[in-house]
């Protein structure tokens, strides 16, 4: 038995145990889900500006025909690293940041299920990003293969490829750990009475996304490991000279790559499903159908990978199967679009910044979906494959889809995250400049693609000059308007405009008025609502 501790000692001991770490120690060793969410969000923001500056360098080169600023190898390296940084460095970590912040609060949990693993999965992302970016500065420069890392091109390049492969491995490990954490948290830590069909849709979309990540990340790891052994250990998985098949890499890569696209967009569906009902002041239309639609999209995403490969010589029956399977995905997606429109129908809507970005998402993501349906038609795709039409299509899905939803979520929950209100006028200016710049940048690329301009080239024929000029102007408008967002976020954190308990008056949603979660040391909590 231990001796009794004097009262004042025990009080002192108690204080010491609950003294919160500050400064660097706090951020390095934190296991608080809100702190880790904040780390992810700021990391994603930094990567977003890095990847964006690469895009602007490419658009500066493409402003007019002829070689102005970049040599062709460097241009191709930019296409590779821009894609990898935006997918693995900006969009995915940003969604994991939202998941960390919101999932425990939305299900009434004290924290994530595995707080230390949560810390680790964030700190793995940082060295991976450093490896990716450092690949520019090694002999030979970054891989000039595009973000898809296709052999045989990738087999012959220098150490930058090995750095990229290692980065992808580390990012995969981080994603798998984060997903295990999210699934365990959602399935085991829900508040009493919160059944699966009572969860906010953001939680549902992340539950499904986490299962997708666990399913496909090991596939990507396998593909890049086979690349690594082809490069250094004498195997011939993808080397035709040794009996391998470069097309096999495409099958393995896209079996990962297509669900990956949905991994980036499903959490966006969850955010928009939280925001539209809040500003329409009515419940989400067709909650159950939204859950089933999300699950259907996730399942179908595994059987459509071949639509990236209509030109590699698959049998006609294979092309036909992938064409119809791809068109089938439009059905549950259409259900979601219909439900969001029905939610807004006859609602008493107001148009604050989060709602504007959500409506922007709705309109522009739908355009991306329609251009995807165009590309699903085999003969059309054979003509348009690897042209700027494809670039336009996936930027409509990933920029006006995933990124706009991220902005919407950031503005919607910033008062919750910081306790302060952001500058609404600046937010609206950011929205309008983004939406105008984005459309000027990417809509003309449909015309360039239809006219036959190939992607991933630093120079082009004179006939493409005018639309490329417009596209570059739009890209710079879009790019520089993101500085407004950065300023608004920092100004919001540092301002003293205290947000109300529910800043969106009348928007009485689960997100604002459900179960409280323990406050971290630096954010306010909403007052518990008396039912």
Short mmCIF file of C-alpha atoms in Angstrom, two decimals:
data_model
loop_
_atom_site.label_atom_id
_atom_site.label_comp_id
_atom_site.label_asym_id
_atom_site.label_seq_id
_atom_site.Cartn_x
_atom_site.Cartn_y
_atom_site.Cartn_z
CA UNK A 1 0.00 0.00 0.00
CA UNK A 2 1.23 3.50 -0.74
CA UNK A 3 1.45 6.17 1.91
CA UNK A 4 -1.24 8.86 1.91
CA UNK A 5 -0.21 11.92 -0.08
CA UNK A 6 -0.60 15.28 1.70
CA UNK A 7 -3.50 17.28 0.28
CA UNK A 8 -1.42 20.17 -1.07
CA UNK A 9 0.98 17.73 -2.76
CA UNK A 10 -1.82 15.88 -4.48
CA UNK A 11 -3.29 19.15 -5.72
CA UNK A 12 0.11 20.17 -7.00
CA UNK A 13 0.55 16.78 -8.65
CA UNK A 14 -2.87 17.09 -10.25
CA UNK A 15 -2.06 20.53 -11.67
CA UNK A 16 1.20 19.23 -13.06
CA UNK A 17 -0.49 16.28 -14.74
CA UNK A 18 -2.93 18.56 -16.52
CA UNK A 19 -0.47 21.28 -17.50
CA UNK A 20 -0.90 21.58 -21.25
CA UNK A 21 2.28 21.46 -23.33
CA UNK A 22 2.92 24.66 -25.23
CA UNK A 23 4.92 25.77 -28.24
CA UNK A 24 6.68 23.18 -30.39
CA UNK A 25 6.18 20.35 -27.87
CA UNK A 26 2.42 20.73 -28.09
CA UNK A 27 2.37 20.40 -31.88
CA UNK A 28 4.96 17.62 -32.11
CA UNK A 29 3.49 15.30 -29.49
CA UNK A 30 -0.20 16.25 -29.51
CA UNK A 31 -2.79 13.47 -29.41
CA UNK A 32 -5.72 15.92 -29.43
CA UNK A 33 -7.88 15.30 -32.50
CA UNK A 34 -8.44 19.04 -32.99
CA UNK A 35 -4.73 19.86 -32.90
CA UNK A 36 -3.95 17.06 -35.34
CA UNK A 37 -6.79 18.24 -37.60
CA UNK A 38 -5.29 21.74 -37.53
CA UNK A 39 -1.84 20.36 -38.44
CA UNK A 40 -3.31 18.48 -41.40
CA UNK A 41 -5.22 21.55 -42.61
CA UNK A 42 -2.24 23.90 -42.47
CA UNK A 43 0.02 21.32 -44.07
CA UNK A 44 -2.53 20.87 -46.88
CA UNK A 45 -2.72 24.65 -47.32
CA UNK A 46 1.07 24.89 -47.71
CA UNK A 47 1.09 22.03 -50.24
CA UNK A 48 -1.83 23.62 -52.11
CA UNK A 49 0.18 26.80 -52.66
CA UNK A 50 3.26 24.79 -53.65
CA UNK A 51 1.33 22.66 -56.15
CA UNK A 52 -0.51 25.76 -57.38
CA UNK A 53 2.72 27.62 -58.08
CA UNK A 54 3.86 24.65 -60.20
CA UNK A 55 0.60 24.87 -62.16
CA UNK A 56 1.14 28.61 -62.70
CA UNK A 57 4.68 27.95 -63.96
CA UNK A 58 3.21 25.54 -66.53
CA UNK A 59 0.49 28.00 -67.53
CA UNK A 60 3.09 30.78 -67.90
CA UNK A 61 5.00 28.54 -70.33
CA UNK A 62 1.80 27.76 -72.25
CA UNK A 63 0.66 31.41 -72.44
CA UNK A 64 1.94 31.51 -76.02
CA UNK A 65 3.52 29.02 -78.44
CA UNK A 66 7.31 28.57 -78.42
CA UNK A 67 9.58 27.85 -75.46
CA UNK A 68 9.69 30.84 -73.09
CA UNK A 69 10.68 29.93 -69.56
CA UNK A 70 11.03 26.19 -69.00
CA UNK A 71 12.93 23.48 -70.80
CA UNK A 72 10.77 20.50 -71.84
CA UNK A 73 12.22 18.08 -69.24
CA UNK A 74 11.54 20.53 -66.43
CA UNK A 75 8.03 21.14 -67.77
CA UNK A 76 7.34 17.39 -67.69
CA UNK A 77 8.75 17.16 -64.18
CA UNK A 78 6.31 19.90 -63.13
CA UNK A 79 3.35 17.92 -64.47
CA UNK A 80 4.46 14.91 -62.39
CA UNK A 81 5.10 16.69 -59.11
CA UNK A 82 2.13 19.07 -59.48
CA UNK A 83 -0.20 16.07 -59.75
CA UNK A 84 1.36 14.13 -56.86
CA UNK A 85 1.53 17.17 -54.56
CA UNK A 86 -2.07 18.18 -55.23
CA UNK A 87 -3.49 14.67 -54.78
CA UNK A 88 -1.37 13.35 -51.91
CA UNK A 89 -0.22 16.63 -50.36
CA UNK A 90 -3.20 18.99 -50.61
CA UNK A 91 -6.61 17.35 -51.20
CA UNK A 92 -6.23 14.14 -49.18
CA UNK A 93 -4.54 15.63 -46.07
CA UNK A 94 -7.11 18.44 -46.08
CA UNK A 95 -9.95 15.90 -45.93
CA UNK A 96 -8.16 13.98 -43.17
CA UNK A 97 -7.87 17.29 -41.30
CA UNK A 98 -11.63 17.80 -41.51
CA UNK A 99 -12.18 14.18 -40.46
CA UNK A 100 -10.01 14.65 -37.37
CA UNK A 101 -11.76 17.84 -36.34
CA UNK A 102 -15.34 16.87 -37.05
CA UNK A 103 -15.87 13.13 -36.69
CA UNK A 104 -15.38 12.93 -32.88
CA UNK A 105 -17.56 16.03 -32.42
CA UNK A 106 -20.29 14.80 -34.76
CA UNK A 107 -20.58 11.38 -33.13
CA UNK A 108 -20.12 12.62 -29.55
CA UNK A 109 -16.73 10.97 -28.93
CA UNK A 110 -14.03 12.41 -26.68
CA UNK A 111 -11.31 11.87 -29.30
CA UNK A 112 -10.24 9.47 -32.02
CA UNK A 113 -9.93 5.78 -31.08
CA UNK A 114 -6.12 5.71 -31.38
CA UNK A 115 -4.78 9.18 -30.51
CA UNK A 116 -1.06 8.26 -30.67
CA UNK A 117 -1.45 6.54 -34.02
CA UNK A 118 -3.28 9.68 -35.12
CA UNK A 119 -0.21 11.76 -34.29
CA UNK A 120 2.03 9.31 -36.12
CA UNK A 121 -0.10 9.24 -39.26
CA UNK A 122 0.27 13.01 -39.53
CA UNK A 123 4.03 13.08 -38.94
CA UNK A 124 4.56 10.48 -41.66
CA UNK A 125 3.04 12.82 -44.25
CA UNK A 126 5.68 15.51 -43.71
CA UNK A 127 8.84 13.52 -44.66
CA UNK A 128 6.93 12.06 -47.62
CA UNK A 129 6.15 15.56 -48.90
CA UNK A 130 9.78 16.61 -48.39
CA UNK A 131 10.91 13.58 -50.44
CA UNK A 132 8.49 14.46 -53.24
CA UNK A 133 9.61 18.06 -53.46
CA UNK A 134 13.30 17.23 -52.96
CA UNK A 135 13.15 15.01 -56.05
CA UNK A 136 13.46 18.26 -58.05
CA UNK A 137 16.92 18.91 -56.64
CA UNK A 138 18.66 15.59 -57.34
CA UNK A 139 20.72 14.90 -60.49
CA UNK A 140 18.39 14.54 -63.46
CA UNK A 141 15.54 16.39 -61.74
CA UNK A 142 12.12 15.07 -60.79
CA UNK A 143 10.49 12.25 -62.72
CA UNK A 144 9.20 13.40 -66.09
CA UNK A 145 6.54 10.71 -66.32
CA UNK A 146 3.29 12.35 -65.20
CA UNK A 147 1.75 11.52 -61.81
CA UNK A 148 0.76 8.07 -63.12
CA UNK A 149 4.44 6.95 -63.13
CA UNK A 150 4.05 4.77 -66.24
CA UNK A 151 6.81 2.38 -67.30
CA UNK A 152 8.88 2.04 -69.46
CA UNK A 153 9.55 5.77 -69.09
CA UNK A 154 9.93 5.50 -65.35
CA UNK A 155 12.38 2.56 -65.50
CA UNK A 156 15.12 4.61 -67.13
CA UNK A 157 15.10 7.72 -64.93
CA UNK A 158 17.40 8.61 -62.02
CA UNK A 159 17.20 8.60 -58.22
CA UNK A 160 14.24 11.02 -58.22
CA UNK A 161 11.98 8.05 -59.05
CA UNK A 162 13.22 6.14 -56.01
CA UNK A 163 12.47 9.17 -53.85
CA UNK A 164 8.98 9.37 -55.35
CA UNK A 165 8.35 5.64 -54.77
CA UNK A 166 9.47 5.93 -51.13
CA UNK A 167 7.24 9.00 -50.67
CA UNK A 168 4.25 7.09 -52.06
CA UNK A 169 4.94 4.19 -49.67
CA UNK A 170 5.08 6.48 -46.64
CA UNK A 171 1.91 8.32 -47.70
CA UNK A 172 0.16 4.97 -48.14
CA UNK A 173 1.14 3.88 -44.63
CA UNK A 174 -0.15 7.19 -43.26
CA UNK A 175 -3.47 6.83 -45.13
CA UNK A 176 -4.01 3.25 -43.96
CA UNK A 177 -3.33 4.16 -40.31
CA UNK A 178 -5.63 7.16 -40.51
CA UNK A 179 -8.37 5.04 -42.09
CA UNK A 180 -8.15 2.29 -39.45
CA UNK A 181 -8.43 5.05 -36.84
CA UNK A 182 -11.48 6.63 -38.50
CA UNK A 183 -13.32 3.32 -38.99
CA UNK A 184 -12.66 2.23 -35.39
CA UNK A 185 -13.75 5.62 -34.05
CA UNK A 186 -17.02 5.66 -36.03
CA UNK A 187 -17.98 2.05 -35.33
CA UNK A 188 -17.08 2.01 -31.61
CA UNK A 189 -17.23 5.51 -30.13
CA UNK A 190 -20.65 6.82 -31.18
CA UNK A 191 -22.78 8.38 -28.44
CA UNK A 192 -25.58 6.20 -27.04
CA UNK A 193 -28.59 6.33 -29.34
CA UNK A 194 -26.66 7.38 -32.43
CA UNK A 195 -27.31 4.52 -34.81
CA UNK A 196 -25.49 4.36 -38.12
CA UNK A 197 -28.51 5.80 -39.91
CA UNK A 198 -28.56 8.80 -37.57
CA UNK A 199 -24.97 9.85 -38.24
CA UNK A 200 -24.30 13.12 -40.07
CA UNK A 201 -23.56 12.45 -43.73
CA UNK A 202 -19.99 13.73 -43.41
CA UNK A 203 -19.32 10.85 -41.00
CA UNK A 204 -20.92 8.39 -43.43
CA UNK A 205 -18.89 9.62 -46.39
CA UNK A 206 -15.69 9.31 -44.36
CA UNK A 207 -16.56 5.81 -43.13
CA UNK A 208 -16.95 4.70 -46.76
CA UNK A 209 -13.85 6.64 -47.86
CA UNK A 210 -11.76 4.99 -45.14
CA UNK A 211 -12.78 1.52 -46.37
CA UNK A 212 -11.83 2.55 -49.91
CA UNK A 213 -8.40 3.74 -48.72
CA UNK A 214 -7.69 0.48 -46.90
CA UNK A 215 -8.71 -1.45 -50.02
CA UNK A 216 -6.64 0.43 -52.61
CA UNK A 217 -3.54 1.82 -50.87
CA UNK A 218 -1.85 -1.62 -50.68
CA UNK A 219 -2.50 -2.00 -54.44
CA UNK A 220 -0.57 1.20 -55.15
CA UNK A 221 2.19 0.01 -52.79
CA UNK A 222 2.41 -3.23 -54.75
CA UNK A 223 2.61 -1.41 -58.09
CA UNK A 224 5.42 0.94 -57.03
CA UNK A 225 7.31 -1.93 -55.32
CA UNK A 226 7.23 -3.84 -58.61
CA UNK A 227 8.57 -0.70 -60.33
CA UNK A 228 11.34 -0.53 -57.74
CA UNK A 229 12.38 -4.16 -58.27
CA UNK A 230 12.27 -3.67 -62.06
CA UNK A 231 14.64 -0.74 -61.63
CA UNK A 232 17.13 -2.21 -59.19
CA UNK A 233 16.71 -5.96 -58.70
CA UNK A 234 16.55 -7.35 -62.21
CA UNK A 235 12.86 -8.30 -62.28
CA UNK A 236 10.77 -7.79 -65.42
CA UNK A 237 7.24 -7.18 -64.23
CA UNK A 238 6.73 -4.30 -66.65
CA UNK A 239 9.70 -4.76 -68.96
CA UNK A 240 8.67 -6.34 -72.27
CA UNK A 241 12.30 -7.33 -73.04
CA UNK A 242 12.24 -9.67 -70.03
CA UNK A 243 8.75 -11.04 -70.68
CA UNK A 244 6.85 -8.43 -68.66
CA UNK A 245 4.04 -6.14 -69.73
CA UNK A 246 3.89 -2.35 -69.27
CA UNK A 247 0.10 -2.55 -69.70
CA UNK A 248 -0.10 -4.60 -66.51
CA UNK A 249 1.23 -1.58 -64.60
CA UNK A 250 -1.64 0.49 -65.98
CA UNK A 251 -4.18 -2.09 -64.80
CA UNK A 252 -2.70 -2.22 -61.30
CA UNK A 253 -2.23 1.56 -61.09
CA UNK A 254 -5.75 2.41 -62.22
CA UNK A 255 -7.28 -0.25 -59.98
CA UNK A 256 -5.91 2.04 -57.27
CA UNK A 257 -6.30 5.28 -59.23
CA UNK A 258 -9.98 5.23 -59.96
CA UNK A 259 -11.21 4.57 -56.40
CA UNK A 260 -8.64 7.24 -55.40
CA UNK A 261 -10.63 9.82 -57.36
CA UNK A 262 -13.69 8.93 -55.29
CA UNK A 263 -11.61 9.01 -52.10
CA UNK A 264 -11.02 12.69 -52.91
CA UNK A 265 -14.65 13.51 -53.75
CA UNK A 266 -16.77 11.48 -51.26
CA UNK A 267 -15.89 13.64 -48.20
CA UNK A 268 -16.84 16.65 -50.38
CA UNK A 269 -20.31 15.11 -50.74
CA UNK A 270 -20.49 14.92 -46.95
CA UNK A 271 -19.52 18.57 -46.47
CA UNK A 272 -22.00 19.82 -49.06
CA UNK A 273 -24.70 17.64 -47.45
CA UNK A 274 -24.05 19.49 -44.17
CA UNK A 275 -23.95 23.00 -45.64
CA UNK A 276 -26.89 23.05 -48.09
CA UNK A 277 -29.48 22.01 -45.43
CA UNK A 278 -28.00 24.59 -43.03
CA UNK A 279 -28.50 27.50 -45.42
CA UNK A 280 -31.73 26.21 -46.94
CA UNK A 281 -33.08 25.92 -43.36
CA UNK A 282 -34.61 22.52 -43.96
CA UNK A 283 -33.47 18.92 -43.48
CA UNK A 284 -31.51 17.12 -46.18
CA UNK A 285 -33.84 15.56 -48.76
CA UNK A 286 -33.57 11.77 -48.89
CA UNK A 287 -31.01 10.99 -46.19
CA UNK A 288 -31.16 7.19 -46.63
CA UNK A 289 -30.88 7.43 -50.43
CA UNK A 290 -27.78 9.62 -49.95
CA UNK A 291 -26.15 6.94 -47.79
CA UNK A 292 -26.98 4.18 -50.29
CA UNK A 293 -25.86 6.33 -53.23
CA UNK A 294 -22.50 7.01 -51.54
CA UNK A 295 -21.99 3.30 -50.88
CA UNK A 296 -22.98 2.43 -54.47
CA UNK A 297 -20.49 4.94 -55.89
CA UNK A 298 -17.76 3.43 -53.71
CA UNK A 299 -18.55 -0.14 -54.84
CA UNK A 300 -18.84 0.78 -58.52
CA UNK A 301 -15.54 2.69 -58.38
CA UNK A 302 -13.75 -0.69 -58.25
CA UNK A 303 -15.04 -1.90 -61.61
CA UNK A 304 -14.44 1.11 -63.86
CA UNK A 305 -10.63 1.41 -63.90
CA UNK A 306 -10.43 0.30 -67.54
CA UNK A 307 -11.97 3.54 -68.80
CA UNK A 308 -8.51 5.09 -68.37
CA UNK A 309 -7.20 2.49 -70.82
CA UNK A 310 -9.54 2.43 -73.84
CA UNK A 311 -6.56 3.00 -76.16
CA UNK A 312 -4.26 0.19 -74.93
CA UNK A 313 -5.88 -2.56 -77.03
CA UNK A 314 -8.23 -4.30 -74.60
CA UNK A 315 -10.75 -6.65 -76.25
CA UNK A 316 -13.93 -4.96 -77.48
CA UNK A 317 -15.94 -6.80 -74.82
CA UNK A 318 -13.63 -5.37 -72.12
CA UNK A 319 -14.03 -1.85 -73.48
CA UNK A 320 -17.79 -2.33 -73.63
CA UNK A 321 -17.98 -3.55 -70.02
CA UNK A 322 -15.95 -0.58 -68.72
CA UNK A 323 -18.01 1.84 -70.81
CA UNK A 324 -21.33 0.65 -69.33
CA UNK A 325 -19.96 0.34 -65.79
CA UNK A 326 -18.69 3.92 -66.00
CA UNK A 327 -22.07 5.19 -67.19
CA UNK A 328 -23.70 3.33 -64.30
CA UNK A 329 -21.79 5.45 -61.76
CA UNK A 330 -23.65 8.48 -63.10
CA UNK A 331 -26.89 7.08 -61.60
CA UNK A 332 -26.08 7.29 -57.84
CA UNK A 333 -24.20 10.54 -58.51
CA UNK A 334 -27.31 11.94 -60.18
CA UNK A 335 -29.36 10.86 -57.14
CA UNK A 336 -27.10 12.98 -54.92
CA UNK A 337 -27.31 16.02 -57.21
CA UNK A 338 -31.10 15.68 -57.29
CA UNK A 339 -31.27 15.42 -53.49
CA UNK A 340 -29.18 18.58 -52.99
CA UNK A 341 -31.38 20.52 -55.43
CA UNK A 342 -34.51 19.15 -53.72
CA UNK A 343 -33.08 20.26 -50.36
CA UNK A 344 -32.73 23.83 -51.67
CA UNK A 345 -36.15 23.76 -53.32
CA UNK A 346 -38.48 26.20 -51.48
CA UNK A 347 -35.98 26.55 -48.63
CA UNK A 348 -35.49 29.98 -47.06
CA UNK A 349 -31.97 30.25 -48.42
CA UNK A 350 -29.28 32.77 -47.59
CA UNK A 351 -26.05 32.99 -49.55
CA UNK A 352 -23.14 33.25 -47.15
CA UNK A 353 -19.72 32.13 -48.42
CA UNK A 354 -20.08 28.42 -47.49
CA UNK A 355 -23.38 28.24 -49.38
CA UNK A 356 -21.90 30.03 -52.41
CA UNK A 357 -19.05 27.53 -52.61
CA UNK A 358 -21.51 24.65 -52.20
CA UNK A 359 -23.67 25.92 -55.06
CA UNK A 360 -20.51 26.53 -57.12
CA UNK A 361 -19.56 22.93 -56.34
CA UNK A 362 -22.98 21.69 -57.44
CA UNK A 363 -22.97 23.48 -60.81
CA UNK A 364 -19.34 22.93 -61.80
CA UNK A 365 -18.97 19.39 -60.45
CA UNK A 366 -22.00 18.50 -62.59
CA UNK A 367 -20.18 19.82 -65.69
CA UNK A 368 -17.21 17.63 -64.71
CA UNK A 369 -19.58 14.68 -64.38
CA UNK A 370 -21.06 15.27 -67.83
CA UNK A 371 -17.65 15.54 -69.50
CA UNK A 372 -16.83 12.26 -67.71
CA UNK A 373 -19.88 10.67 -69.36
CA UNK A 374 -18.63 11.94 -72.72
CA UNK A 375 -15.24 10.31 -72.07
CA UNK A 376 -16.95 7.04 -71.04
CA UNK A 377 -18.05 6.48 -74.64
CA UNK A 378 -15.29 4.32 -76.14
CA UNK A 379 -15.03 5.77 -79.69
CA UNK A 380 -15.19 9.32 -78.34
CA UNK A 381 -12.55 8.58 -75.71
CA UNK A 382 -10.21 7.05 -78.29
CA UNK A 383 -10.26 10.42 -80.07
CA UNK A 384 -9.99 12.53 -76.92
CA UNK A 385 -7.59 10.36 -74.91
CA UNK A 386 -4.56 12.29 -73.63
CA UNK A 387 -5.88 15.60 -74.94
CA UNK A 388 -6.73 18.72 -72.97
CA UNK A 389 -10.37 17.58 -72.86
CA UNK A 390 -9.32 15.05 -70.21
CA UNK A 391 -7.41 17.76 -68.31
CA UNK A 392 -10.52 19.94 -68.32
CA UNK A 393 -12.67 17.01 -67.17
CA UNK A 394 -10.66 16.03 -64.12
CA UNK A 395 -10.02 19.61 -63.03
CA UNK A 396 -13.76 20.24 -63.08
CA UNK A 397 -14.12 17.23 -60.79
CA UNK A 398 -11.15 17.86 -58.49
CA UNK A 399 -10.90 21.66 -58.35
CA UNK A 400 -14.53 22.77 -58.58
CA UNK A 401 -15.47 19.49 -56.87
CA UNK A 402 -13.08 18.57 -54.06
CA UNK A 403 -11.39 21.96 -53.65
CA UNK A 404 -14.56 24.10 -53.69
CA UNK A 405 -16.11 21.76 -51.11
CA UNK A 406 -12.95 22.17 -48.98
CA UNK A 407 -13.36 25.96 -49.17
CA UNK A 408 -17.05 25.64 -48.30
CA UNK A 409 -16.22 23.47 -45.29
CA UNK A 410 -13.41 25.79 -44.20
CA UNK A 411 -15.69 28.84 -44.18
CA UNK A 412 -18.57 26.89 -42.59
CA UNK A 413 -16.55 25.53 -39.67
CA UNK A 414 -13.94 28.29 -39.21
CA UNK A 415 -16.11 29.90 -36.48
CA UNK A 416 -16.24 26.49 -34.78
CA UNK A 417 -12.50 25.90 -35.20
CA UNK A 418 -11.29 29.34 -34.09
CA UNK A 419 -14.10 30.88 -32.04
CA UNK A 420 -13.91 33.92 -34.36
CA UNK A 421 -15.87 35.01 -37.41
CA UNK A 422 -14.12 35.36 -40.77
CA UNK A 423 -14.56 38.41 -43.02
CA UNK A 424 -17.72 37.65 -45.04
CA UNK A 425 -17.05 40.24 -47.78
CA UNK A 426 -13.57 38.85 -48.39
CA UNK A 427 -15.01 35.34 -48.45
CA UNK A 428 -17.51 36.32 -51.13
CA UNK A 429 -14.80 38.09 -53.16
CA UNK A 430 -12.69 34.94 -52.91
CA UNK A 431 -15.62 32.88 -54.20
CA UNK A 432 -16.38 35.09 -57.20
CA UNK A 433 -12.75 35.48 -58.26
CA UNK A 434 -12.24 31.71 -57.85
CA UNK A 435 -15.30 30.73 -59.85
CA UNK A 436 -14.59 33.21 -62.66
CA UNK A 437 -10.85 32.44 -62.78
CA UNK A 438 -11.48 28.71 -62.67
CA UNK A 439 -13.94 28.74 -65.58
CA UNK A 440 -11.73 30.97 -67.74
CA UNK A 441 -8.82 28.62 -66.99
CA UNK A 442 -10.46 25.26 -67.61
CA UNK A 443 -13.52 25.71 -69.85
CA UNK A 444 -11.44 26.59 -72.95
CA UNK A 445 -9.44 23.39 -72.40
CA UNK A 446 -12.51 21.43 -73.57
CA UNK A 447 -12.20 23.23 -76.93
CA UNK A 448 -8.44 22.66 -77.07
CA UNK A 449 -8.99 18.96 -76.47
CA UNK A 450 -11.74 18.69 -79.08
CA UNK A 451 -9.38 20.40 -81.54
CA UNK A 452 -6.73 17.79 -80.73
CA UNK A 453 -4.19 19.50 -78.48
CA UNK A 454 -2.27 16.82 -76.53
CA UNK A 455 -1.62 17.25 -72.80
CA UNK A 456 1.79 17.31 -71.02
CA UNK A 457 3.56 19.26 -73.75
CA UNK A 458 5.45 22.55 -73.28
CA UNK A 459 4.89 23.80 -76.84
CA UNK A 460 2.03 23.61 -79.34
CA UNK A 461 0.83 24.54 -82.82
CA UNK A 462 -0.28 28.09 -83.57
CA UNK A 463 -3.95 27.06 -83.96
CA UNK A 464 -4.18 26.50 -80.18
CA UNK A 465 -2.72 29.87 -79.19
CA UNK A 466 -5.84 31.89 -78.39
CA UNK A 467 -7.56 29.42 -76.05
CA UNK A 468 -4.25 28.75 -74.28
CA UNK A 469 -3.82 32.45 -73.67
CA UNK A 470 -7.29 32.63 -72.08
CA UNK A 471 -6.61 29.50 -70.07
CA UNK A 472 -3.40 30.97 -68.64
CA UNK A 473 -5.10 34.28 -67.77
CA UNK A 474 -7.84 32.39 -65.92
CA UNK A 475 -5.27 30.26 -64.11
CA UNK A 476 -3.48 33.35 -62.78
CA UNK A 477 -6.75 34.95 -61.67
CA UNK A 478 -7.71 31.73 -59.89
CA UNK A 479 -4.25 31.22 -58.41
CA UNK A 480 -3.79 34.70 -56.98
CA UNK A 481 -7.34 34.84 -55.61
CA UNK A 482 -6.33 32.02 -53.25
CA UNK A 483 -4.15 34.54 -51.41
CA UNK A 484 -7.45 36.13 -50.28
CA UNK A 485 -8.38 32.82 -48.68
CA UNK A 486 -5.02 32.58 -46.91
CA UNK A 487 -5.37 36.15 -45.62
CA UNK A 488 -8.97 35.56 -44.51
CA UNK A 489 -8.06 32.42 -42.54
CA UNK A 490 -5.10 34.04 -40.77
CA UNK A 491 -7.05 37.23 -40.10
CA UNK A 492 -9.94 35.16 -38.70
CA UNK A 493 -7.64 33.30 -36.29
CA UNK A 494 -6.07 36.55 -35.05
CA UNK A 495 -9.19 38.71 -34.99
CA UNK A 496 -11.36 39.36 -31.95
CA UNK A 497 -14.71 39.08 -33.72
CA UNK A 498 -16.18 36.43 -31.46
CA UNK A 499 -18.51 34.08 -33.27
CA UNK A 500 -21.97 33.45 -31.85
CA UNK A 501 -22.82 30.02 -30.44
CA UNK A 502 -24.53 29.36 -33.73
CA UNK A 503 -23.11 31.83 -36.27
CA UNK A 504 -25.49 30.66 -39.01
CA UNK A 505 -28.71 31.91 -37.43
CA UNK A 506 -31.55 29.51 -38.02
CA UNK A 507 -29.18 26.92 -39.47
CA UNK A 508 -29.98 24.57 -36.64
CA UNK A 509 -28.01 21.55 -37.85
CA UNK A 510 -26.41 18.60 -36.13
CA UNK A 511 -23.00 20.10 -36.77
CA UNK A 512 -23.70 23.02 -34.47
CA UNK A 513 -26.06 21.71 -31.86
CA UNK A 514 -25.23 18.11 -31.23
CA UNK A 515 -23.22 16.55 -28.44
CA UNK A 516 -20.37 18.64 -27.05
CA UNK A 517 -16.82 17.29 -27.19
CA UNK A 518 -14.07 18.26 -24.74
CA UNK A 519 -12.66 21.63 -25.71
CA UNK A 520 -8.96 21.85 -26.53
CA UNK A 521 -7.01 24.67 -24.95
CA UNK A 522 -7.61 27.16 -27.73
CA UNK A 523 -11.10 26.88 -29.23
CA UNK A 524 -14.54 27.76 -28.00
CA UNK A 525 -17.39 25.30 -27.75
CA UNK A 526 -21.03 25.92 -28.60
CA UNK A 527 -23.35 26.10 -25.63
CA UNK A 528 -25.26 22.86 -25.15
CA UNK A 529 -28.71 23.17 -26.63
CA UNK A 530 -31.59 22.38 -24.28
CA UNK A 531 -34.03 20.11 -26.10
#
